[in-house]
Amino acid sequence: MVNTKIANASRRSFLQGAAGLTLGFCLPAIAAPAGAGKAAAPAGQPFEANAFLRIGTDDSVTVIAKHLEMGQGSYTGLATILAEELDADWQTVRLEGAPADASRYNNLFWGASQGTGGSTAMANSWDQLRAAGAAGRAMLVNAAARRWQVPAGEITVRDGIVSHRRSKRQARFGELAADAAREAVPASVVLKEAKDFRLIGKQAPRKDSVDKTNGQAQFTQDIQLPGMLVAVVAHPPRFGATVRGFDASAARRVRNVVDVVQIPSGVAVLASDTWSAKKGRDALQVDWDESRSFKLGSEEIVARYREMAKSPGLVARRVGNTEQAFAGAARIVRATYDFPYLAHAAMEPMNCVIRLSERGCEVWNGEQMATADQSRLAAIFGLTPEQVRINMLYAGGSFGRRANTHSDYVVEAAQIVKAIGGKAPVKLVWMREDDMRAGYYRPLFHHALEAALDAGGQLTGWRHRLVGQSILLGSPFESMMVKDGIDAVSVEGAANLPYAIPNLLVDLHTPKDIDVPVLWWRSVGSSHTAYSTEVFLDQVARAAGKDPVAWRLELLADHPRHRGVLRLAAEKSGWGTRLPAGVKGTRRGRGVAVHESFHSYVAQVAEVTVAADGTVKVDRVVCAVDCGIAINPDNIRSQIEGAVGFALSAALHGEITLKEGAVVEGNFDTYRPIRIGEMPRLEVHIVPSTAKPTGVGEPGVPPLAPAVANAIGAATGKYPDRLPFRAEDLRA
């Protein structure tokens, strides 16, 4: 049973209480609890049951989604949770992005902040939206019971129809909407048992697919406002450079160019259309002051990190006595791994529309960090946060890029609007090259690992040293997630290593003088820690003469969910059977990796073919995932499949390189995703679970590259120690 209470406040809020989930409601002003003496709602008035649910007299059920839909299926998942408890007709359910209002739509895992990220959408909404749907259902039932003068306990609800079997009466949701708006919010609601689910765990069709197919889905690029100008910005070629001066005469001569203004991040060209703005930007003559710019190249950064790794860092985790374990070791295994900067490379580059008016500021954006963006925009324009209205649109991917706590491109759009005195709405458009060369990146990292084995081949000691930039330092999350100098996301996946190792040390160096902008990238720290730990464990298993799956199972005795996905992936892949031989001159291998991230568990087994020239073809990947209750199994499979493709792109090709501080790559010709012919045969198996749902957008990424690397190791005896894989490292 879930407790509810009426909140006599001007805004609805949902709060997680200590004894369960407490829901606060504020119904429309025309509505009041039954018997309160107020008039009925006017004809046509929708029933706003709470902050997340609106039912129209046309039977439409609108779920207000507080999380951004950027391709990961969050809209469908959120609607499924609420519609299940409401017993709505899935065909009538629609989605609407929530406005920026952390008092109602905060991410419950982030405190008083509204945003999408960390694979938290389903997990933090599970109890909340179930209760919201159940409360709406109860109010509809009570309205029907009052109208028909029958006991509420005799009324049933199914597919948007409220029925009383004995009297053979029934009504659609829309017919009861006005009456339901008069009902009191129930003091408590009873949630369904899993055996009664009719939507959760089933293949409910995605709610965004049709609109995205027929062109009705609204992305930022689709927004057109009267008098709107399009802005394209010239950014400095190196991080930290500034504008010393510029000549806009040639840019202003470009047809349809309206204005050229300097802003803190560069020089903006405004025109009536995107192409004209780009042509004007290309015609600009900008004199950049690079006296304080960052000028190191990637190779120099790696060399510096390797030098730092020779000395101890700040301790992230210590178990037992590693000095003693290594001093008494019969054998010591060592390895190092290097990981490059990576771009997010979302299909939709950054963009944002902002309009000023007498009432304040209105924004159209694929909005991922509503509270941060709202606060920064309010500061720029001298407004209160409530005067900044944000319209959440679809986003064409993100992978962390739009979850920027510095609000970089949103702030840039606002600065352009301010520079022109707010005389016109502005759509800021970043080209692919802008985001590739002036954006944010997954940090470059160096890892150094050592393992101690005793005479019996048992793993007695483990040392892991990481060197890389912090994502959290200087962000609003620093106070929560940086402790004693340790950035939690730098060491996640390493400091919480699940294997039973009696003596373990993980330490970290965080260089402060590398001025490359960094940001979380899909699966964040696990994107590199899973590779180093899982590939190194295979190398140690090889040295100890152990089977990689059997040894992992032994070391994971206290982690049943890790073991569950590992066993399932091994079984479905045919682990232990002989692979068919490849064509003459090729080598074939099978590799495994298992990793937990965002409270979900994923194991993957990869099969590869390595040619004599060192090129790698991934033939097959078998995945097992445990993410708690599978809200939408088909969407889970889709997300794991997408994660495999995303991770494989990085493993085979992904690398942002710096030359004297400037980013070399600019578009998909030089920062190449995998082609369709490189995608392996793929199987996804979901572990049945009764646990609360956890994340699925990111956890499929970490195990892919190490599983492939371990398959390469099995085929060739060579374990790649740098990403992306390079043919010259693997030649026969």
Short mmCIF file of C-alpha atoms in Angstrom, two decimals, residues 215 217-225 228-232 273-275 277 347-353 364-366 393-396 402 426-431:
data_model
loop_
_atom_site.label_atom_id
_atom_site.label_comp_id
_atom_site.label_asym_id
_atom_site.label_seq_id
_atom_site.Cartn_x
_atom_site.Cartn_y
_atom_site.Cartn_z
CA GLY A 215 8.08 13.64 -39.44
CA ALA A 217 8.26 14.61 -33.95
CA GLN A 218 9.57 18.01 -32.93
CA PHE A 219 13.32 18.48 -32.60
CA THR A 220 15.02 21.81 -31.98
CA GLN A 221 15.96 22.07 -35.63
CA ASP A 222 12.25 21.96 -36.53
CA ILE A 223 11.36 25.08 -34.53
CA GLN A 224 10.51 28.14 -36.60
CA LEU A 225 9.41 31.37 -34.90
CA MET A 228 13.76 34.20 -35.87
CA LEU A 229 17.45 34.44 -36.72
CA VAL A 230 19.83 31.51 -37.04
CA ALA A 231 23.25 31.83 -35.40
CA VAL A 232 26.45 29.96 -36.21
CA ASP A 273 18.70 30.78 -42.48
CA THR A 274 21.32 28.25 -41.41
CA TRP A 275 23.25 28.04 -44.68
CA ALA A 277 24.83 31.95 -41.30
CA MET A 347 23.26 12.31 -34.52
CA GLU A 348 21.84 15.77 -33.70
CA PRO A 349 24.63 18.28 -32.98
CA MET A 350 24.00 20.94 -30.35
CA ASN A 351 21.24 23.47 -30.97
CA CYS A 352 18.89 25.66 -28.97
CA VAL A 353 16.16 28.27 -29.58
CA TRP A 364 13.12 25.15 -27.02
CA ASN A 365 15.70 22.44 -26.55
CA GLY A 366 16.37 18.73 -26.28
CA LEU A 393 11.66 18.57 -27.22
CA TYR A 394 13.00 15.30 -28.57
CA ALA A 395 16.78 15.06 -28.85
CA GLY A 396 18.60 13.14 -31.54
CA ARG A 402 23.49 17.55 -23.47
CA VAL A 426 17.62 33.07 -32.03
CA LYS A 427 18.23 29.50 -33.08
CA LEU A 428 21.83 28.50 -32.37
CA VAL A 429 23.09 25.74 -34.66
CA TRP A 430 26.34 23.86 -34.17
CA MET A 431 27.74 22.11 -37.21
#
